[in-house]
mmCIF file of C-alpha atoms in Angstrom:
data_model
loop_
_atom_site.group_PDB
_atom_site.id
_atom_site.type_symbol
_atom_site.label_atom_id
_atom_site.label_comp_id
_atom_site.label_asym_id
_atom_site.label_seq_id
_atom_site.Cartn_x
_atom_site.Cartn_y
_atom_site.Cartn_z
ATOM 1 C CA ALA A 1 123.526 110.248 99.787
ATOM 2 C CA GLN A 2 120.503 111.855 98.748
ATOM 3 C CA SER A 3 117.122 109.435 99.385
ATOM 4 C CA VAL A 4 113.585 110.379 99.895
ATOM 5 C CA THR A 5 110.872 108.180 102.501
ATOM 6 C CA GLN A 6 107.299 108.745 101.170
ATOM 7 C CA LEU A 7 105.300 107.599 104.181
ATOM 8 C CA GLY A 8 102.085 105.213 103.810
ATOM 9 C CA SER A 9 102.168 103.568 101.004
ATOM 10 C CA HIS A 10 97.663 103.904 100.186
ATOM 11 C CA VAL A 11 96.283 106.535 101.553
ATOM 12 C CA SER A 12 91.878 106.834 100.764
ATOM 13 C CA VAL A 13 90.123 110.327 100.694
ATOM 14 C CA SER A 14 86.444 111.579 100.788
ATOM 15 C CA GLU A 15 85.715 113.940 98.340
ATOM 16 C CA GLY A 16 86.029 117.209 98.998
ATOM 17 C CA ALA A 17 88.580 115.927 101.780
ATOM 18 C CA LEU A 18 92.224 117.549 102.085
ATOM 19 C CA VAL A 19 95.078 115.762 100.592
ATOM 20 C CA LEU A 20 98.149 114.809 103.336
ATOM 21 C CA LEU A 21 100.664 112.928 101.620
ATOM 22 C CA ARG A 22 103.929 113.539 102.624
ATOM 23 C CA CYS A 23 107.220 112.802 102.333
ATOM 24 C CA ASN A 24 110.568 112.595 104.531
ATOM 25 C CA TYR A 25 113.441 113.125 102.192
ATOM 26 C CA SER A 26 117.189 112.690 103.151
ATOM 27 C CA SER A 27 120.416 114.863 101.457
ATOM 28 C CA SER A 28 124.178 115.628 102.094
ATOM 29 C CA VAL A 29 123.382 118.686 100.276
ATOM 30 C CA PRO A 30 120.840 121.894 99.501
ATOM 31 C CA PRO A 31 117.826 119.439 97.872
ATOM 32 C CA TYR A 32 116.182 120.196 95.724
ATOM 33 C CA LEU A 33 112.161 117.816 95.815
ATOM 34 C CA PHE A 34 109.527 117.075 93.676
ATOM 35 C CA TRP A 35 106.407 116.084 93.902
ATOM 36 C CA TYR A 36 105.153 113.649 89.866
ATOM 37 C CA VAL A 37 101.941 112.428 89.373
ATOM 38 C CA GLN A 38 101.473 109.226 87.286
ATOM 39 C CA TYR A 39 98.010 108.193 86.928
ATOM 40 C CA PRO A 40 96.995 105.271 84.947
ATOM 41 C CA ASN A 41 99.261 103.156 82.292
ATOM 42 C CA GLN A 42 100.633 106.709 81.789
ATOM 43 C CA GLY A 43 103.835 108.192 82.229
ATOM 44 C CA LEU A 44 104.501 111.420 85.123
ATOM 45 C CA GLN A 45 103.901 113.962 85.129
ATOM 46 C CA LEU A 46 105.721 117.233 87.222
ATOM 47 C CA LEU A 47 102.866 118.656 89.298
ATOM 48 C CA LEU A 48 105.575 121.155 91.819
ATOM 49 C CA LYS A 49 109.546 121.525 92.597
ATOM 50 C CA TYR A 50 110.919 123.509 95.711
ATOM 51 C CA THR A 51 114.161 125.011 94.606
ATOM 52 C CA SER A 52 115.457 126.860 96.966
ATOM 53 C CA ALA A 53 113.426 130.361 96.553
ATOM 54 C CA ALA A 54 110.836 129.526 98.614
ATOM 55 C CA THR A 55 109.066 127.661 101.290
ATOM 56 C CA LEU A 56 105.734 127.699 100.246
ATOM 57 C CA VAL A 57 105.439 126.096 96.603
ATOM 58 C CA LYS A 58 102.683 126.345 94.280
ATOM 59 C CA GLY A 59 101.607 124.083 90.916
ATOM 60 C CA ILE A 60 99.095 122.409 89.063
ATOM 61 C CA ASN A 61 95.445 121.504 89.740
ATOM 62 C CA GLY A 62 95.856 122.990 93.304
ATOM 63 C CA PHE A 63 98.342 121.527 94.822
ATOM 64 C CA GLU A 64 101.049 122.533 97.243
ATOM 65 C CA ALA A 65 103.848 121.476 99.524
ATOM 66 C CA GLU A 66 105.830 123.427 102.028
ATOM 67 C CA PHE A 67 109.696 122.602 102.846
ATOM 68 C CA LYS A 68 109.867 122.291 106.700
ATOM 69 C CA LYS A 69 113.922 121.965 106.127
ATOM 70 C CA SER A 70 113.414 121.382 110.524
ATOM 71 C CA GLU A 71 111.164 118.225 110.087
ATOM 72 C CA THR A 72 113.656 117.486 106.707
ATOM 73 C CA SER A 73 109.881 116.704 105.041
ATOM 74 C CA PHE A 74 108.157 118.368 101.263
ATOM 75 C CA HIS A 75 104.353 117.128 101.962
ATOM 76 C CA LEU A 76 101.799 117.866 99.559
ATOM 77 C CA THR A 77 98.419 119.514 99.892
ATOM 78 C CA LYS A 78 95.636 119.660 98.582
ATOM 79 C CA PRO A 79 92.548 121.565 100.057
ATOM 80 C CA SER A 80 89.488 119.579 98.568
ATOM 81 C CA ALA A 81 89.944 116.076 96.459
ATOM 82 C CA HIS A 82 88.430 115.540 93.627
ATOM 83 C CA MET A 83 88.183 112.543 91.693
ATOM 84 C CA SER A 84 90.273 113.066 89.224
ATOM 85 C CA ASP A 85 92.875 113.037 91.425
ATOM 86 C CA ALA A 86 93.187 109.422 92.604
ATOM 87 C CA ALA A 87 96.740 108.321 90.383
ATOM 88 C CA GLU A 88 100.000 107.535 92.065
ATOM 89 C CA TYR A 89 101.732 110.605 93.571
ATOM 90 C CA PHE A 90 105.970 109.613 93.418
ATOM 91 C CA CYS A 91 108.425 112.350 96.073
ATOM 92 C CA ALA A 92 112.034 113.155 94.258
ATOM 93 C CA VAL A 93 114.934 114.456 95.218
ATOM 94 C CA SER A 94 117.773 115.328 92.635
ATOM 95 C CA GLY A 95 120.756 113.308 92.702
ATOM 96 C CA SER A 96 124.310 115.571 93.676
ATOM 97 C CA TYR A 97 125.824 117.408 92.088
ATOM 98 C CA ASN A 98 127.443 114.897 89.837
ATOM 99 C CA GLN A 99 124.848 113.554 89.220
ATOM 100 C CA GLY A 100 122.705 115.940 87.090
ATOM 101 C CA GLY A 101 119.815 113.918 85.916
ATOM 102 C CA LYS A 102 119.635 111.693 88.029
ATOM 103 C CA LEU A 103 115.586 112.088 90.166
ATOM 104 C CA ILE A 104 115.676 109.991 93.278
ATOM 105 C CA PHE A 105 111.958 108.309 93.861
ATOM 106 C CA GLY A 106 110.290 107.801 96.828
ATOM 107 C CA GLN A 107 108.227 104.183 97.039
ATOM 108 C CA GLY A 108 105.168 106.006 95.394
ATOM 109 C CA THR A 109 101.178 106.201 97.287
ATOM 110 C CA GLU A 110 98.364 105.732 95.875
ATOM 111 C CA LEU A 111 95.374 108.292 96.909
ATOM 112 C CA SER A 112 92.099 107.148 95.787
ATOM 113 C CA VAL A 113 89.585 109.371 96.266
ATOM 114 C CA LYS A 114 85.686 108.398 97.457
ATOM 115 C CA PRO A 115 82.374 110.014 96.676
ATOM 116 C CA ASP D 1 104.929 120.930 71.569
ATOM 117 C CA THR D 2 105.390 119.546 75.213
ATOM 118 C CA GLU D 3 105.385 116.136 74.385
ATOM 119 C CA VAL D 4 107.605 113.370 74.785
ATOM 120 C CA THR D 5 106.436 109.553 71.991
ATOM 121 C CA GLN D 6 106.946 106.443 72.567
ATOM 122 C CA THR D 7 106.649 103.716 70.144
ATOM 123 C CA PRO D 8 106.344 100.847 71.051
ATOM 124 C CA LYS D 9 103.179 100.992 73.864
ATOM 125 C CA HIS D 10 103.336 97.506 73.995
ATOM 126 C CA LEU D 11 105.953 95.343 72.377
ATOM 127 C CA VAL D 12 105.772 91.201 73.804
ATOM 128 C CA MET D 13 109.457 89.069 72.794
ATOM 129 C CA GLY D 14 110.361 86.289 73.117
ATOM 130 C CA MET D 15 114.241 85.821 75.693
ATOM 131 C CA THR D 16 116.232 85.559 71.746
ATOM 132 C CA ASN D 17 114.713 87.673 70.016
ATOM 133 C CA LYS D 18 115.802 91.605 68.811
ATOM 134 C CA LYS D 19 113.543 94.391 69.353
ATOM 135 C CA SER D 20 114.160 98.146 69.255
ATOM 136 C CA LEU D 21 112.277 101.089 71.466
ATOM 137 C CA LYS D 22 112.375 104.497 70.379
ATOM 138 C CA CYS D 23 111.573 108.255 71.561
ATOM 139 C CA GLU D 24 111.450 110.965 70.496
ATOM 140 C CA GLN D 25 110.683 114.798 71.332
ATOM 141 C CA HIS D 26 110.615 118.284 69.653
ATOM 142 C CA MET D 27 110.870 121.105 72.298
ATOM 143 C CA GLY D 28 114.668 121.356 71.578
ATOM 144 C CA HIS D 29 116.002 119.243 74.590
ATOM 145 C CA ARG D 30 119.482 118.754 75.242
ATOM 146 C CA ALA D 31 119.244 116.113 77.720
ATOM 147 C CA MET D 32 117.709 112.014 77.618
ATOM 148 C CA TYR D 33 116.998 109.749 79.927
ATOM 149 C CA TRP D 34 115.917 105.763 79.932
ATOM 150 C CA TYR D 35 113.611 105.593 83.134
ATOM 151 C CA LYS D 36 112.613 100.968 84.480
ATOM 152 C CA GLN D 37 109.958 100.185 86.312
ATOM 153 C CA LYS D 38 107.832 97.363 88.327
ATOM 154 C CA ALA D 39 104.542 97.068 88.381
ATOM 155 C CA LYS D 40 104.146 99.494 91.842
ATOM 156 C CA LYS D 41 107.759 100.443 92.075
ATOM 157 C CA PRO D 42 108.860 103.836 91.714
ATOM 158 C CA PRO D 43 110.849 104.364 88.405
ATOM 159 C CA GLU D 44 114.677 103.939 87.884
ATOM 160 C CA LEU D 45 116.900 105.547 86.639
ATOM 161 C CA MET D 46 119.307 103.702 83.593
ATOM 162 C CA PHE D 47 120.808 105.673 81.274
ATOM 163 C CA VAL D 48 120.998 110.041 80.673
ATOM 164 C CA TYR D 49 122.362 110.679 77.349
ATOM 165 C CA SER D 50 123.112 115.086 77.418
ATOM 166 C CA TYR D 51 123.626 116.309 73.963
ATOM 167 C CA GLU D 52 123.504 113.279 72.490
ATOM 168 C CA LYS D 53 126.579 111.837 74.368
ATOM 169 C CA LEU D 54 125.967 109.228 77.073
ATOM 170 C CA SER D 55 126.391 110.711 80.467
ATOM 171 C CA ILE D 56 125.413 107.962 83.051
ATOM 172 C CA ASN D 57 125.088 103.898 83.086
ATOM 173 C CA GLU D 58 124.008 102.751 86.138
ATOM 174 C CA SER D 59 125.540 99.572 85.984
ATOM 175 C CA VAL D 60 122.791 97.754 82.905
ATOM 176 C CA PRO D 61 123.464 95.241 81.832
ATOM 177 C CA SER D 62 125.034 94.914 78.226
ATOM 178 C CA ARG D 63 121.262 93.162 77.183
ATOM 179 C CA PHE D 64 120.653 96.835 76.482
ATOM 180 C CA SER D 65 122.048 99.503 74.357
ATOM 181 C CA PRO D 66 120.770 102.768 74.515
ATOM 182 C CA GLU D 67 121.155 104.938 71.364
ATOM 183 C CA CYS D 68 121.294 108.585 70.358
ATOM 184 C CA PRO D 69 121.107 109.653 67.059
ATOM 185 C CA ASN D 70 119.932 113.295 66.912
ATOM 186 C CA SER D 71 119.256 115.276 68.892
ATOM 187 C CA SER D 72 115.613 114.444 69.443
ATOM 188 C CA LEU D 73 115.655 111.000 69.077
ATOM 189 C CA LEU D 74 116.715 107.884 71.789
ATOM 190 C CA ASN D 75 116.038 104.657 71.138
ATOM 191 C CA LEU D 76 116.493 101.833 73.929
ATOM 192 C CA HIS D 77 117.848 98.295 71.917
ATOM 193 C CA LEU D 78 117.135 95.004 73.610
ATOM 194 C CA HIS D 79 118.119 91.395 72.705
ATOM 195 C CA ALA D 80 118.022 87.954 74.691
ATOM 196 C CA LEU D 81 116.071 89.657 77.360
ATOM 197 C CA GLN D 82 115.045 87.612 80.647
ATOM 198 C CA PRO D 83 111.474 88.156 81.445
ATOM 199 C CA GLU D 84 111.941 89.115 84.724
ATOM 200 C CA ASP D 85 113.144 92.866 81.695
ATOM 201 C CA SER D 86 110.083 92.460 81.636
ATOM 202 C CA ALA D 87 108.880 95.783 82.780
ATOM 203 C CA LEU D 88 107.232 100.450 81.778
ATOM 204 C CA TYR D 89 110.866 101.388 79.128
ATOM 205 C CA LEU D 90 109.782 105.267 80.348
ATOM 206 C CA CYS D 91 111.801 107.997 78.709
ATOM 207 C CA ALA D 92 111.977 111.229 79.541
ATOM 208 C CA SER D 93 113.709 114.754 78.817
ATOM 209 C CA SER D 94 114.950 117.439 80.252
ATOM 210 C CA GLN D 95 116.830 120.968 78.713
ATOM 211 C CA GLU D 96 120.612 119.775 80.330
ATOM 212 C CA VAL D 97 121.703 117.412 82.844
ATOM 213 C CA ARG D 98 120.839 119.652 86.015
ATOM 214 C CA THR D 99 119.913 118.980 89.699
ATOM 215 C CA ASN D 100 117.350 121.200 89.372
ATOM 216 C CA GLU D 101 115.574 120.214 86.208
ATOM 217 C CA LYS D 102 111.843 119.232 85.219
ATOM 218 C CA LEU D 103 112.098 116.070 83.293
ATOM 219 C CA PHE D 104 108.786 115.465 80.664
ATOM 220 C CA PHE D 105 108.035 111.789 80.329
ATOM 221 C CA GLY D 106 106.616 109.740 77.340
ATOM 222 C CA SER D 107 103.561 106.909 78.563
ATOM 223 C CA GLY D 108 106.247 104.586 78.528
ATOM 224 C CA THR D 109 106.324 100.880 76.602
ATOM 225 C CA GLN D 110 104.933 98.460 78.526
ATOM 226 C CA LEU D 111 106.988 95.012 77.581
ATOM 227 C CA SER D 112 106.721 91.279 77.971
ATOM 228 C CA VAL D 113 109.603 88.965 77.954
ATOM 229 C CA LEU D 114 108.735 85.408 77.134
#
């Protein structure tokens, strides 16, 4: 069965510092992996997705993530944090083929950015 | 238009009330979803519709009744809810029901059951 684990429910960085949000996955088949962001009182917005085309995936707002099969990881990074990056971030993996459309989310990581 | 529109944004209802949540998209997507999200928790899938037919029901109690009247609209009918059903209800859509699809989410309906 597919699952994801996000390490750290809360991460705090200073403005301009590196952002690193950790995600490890478990999947019985080659996974499709996603990072979504949720701003307060909003729905979720896709930051980026991994679909096996390239291991380094670039997304919106300067975020990127690297798929590492040997470590079963898909960590999200951004070189320089901005105040507007403060939000909840969810890593997700697709359900198996017969569960098309089902996303299995991690518990989320709240990112705070200090001025 | 890349929006998923949900109405109402906020809803307060008693346990004996009947209400409906509405979701609309005009992106030509043929897959639509209902998710439930409790505070400080990830979204949990409730239902998936593919080409207006229910394809996934995640063992949701019958007091939640989904309806997909056409490819642009998705409703969630609520009846005899419990206080623990209070949550943010998110609608989403995608081109198709596929494992690598990007989901577009609405802003949600914040439901309080008294």
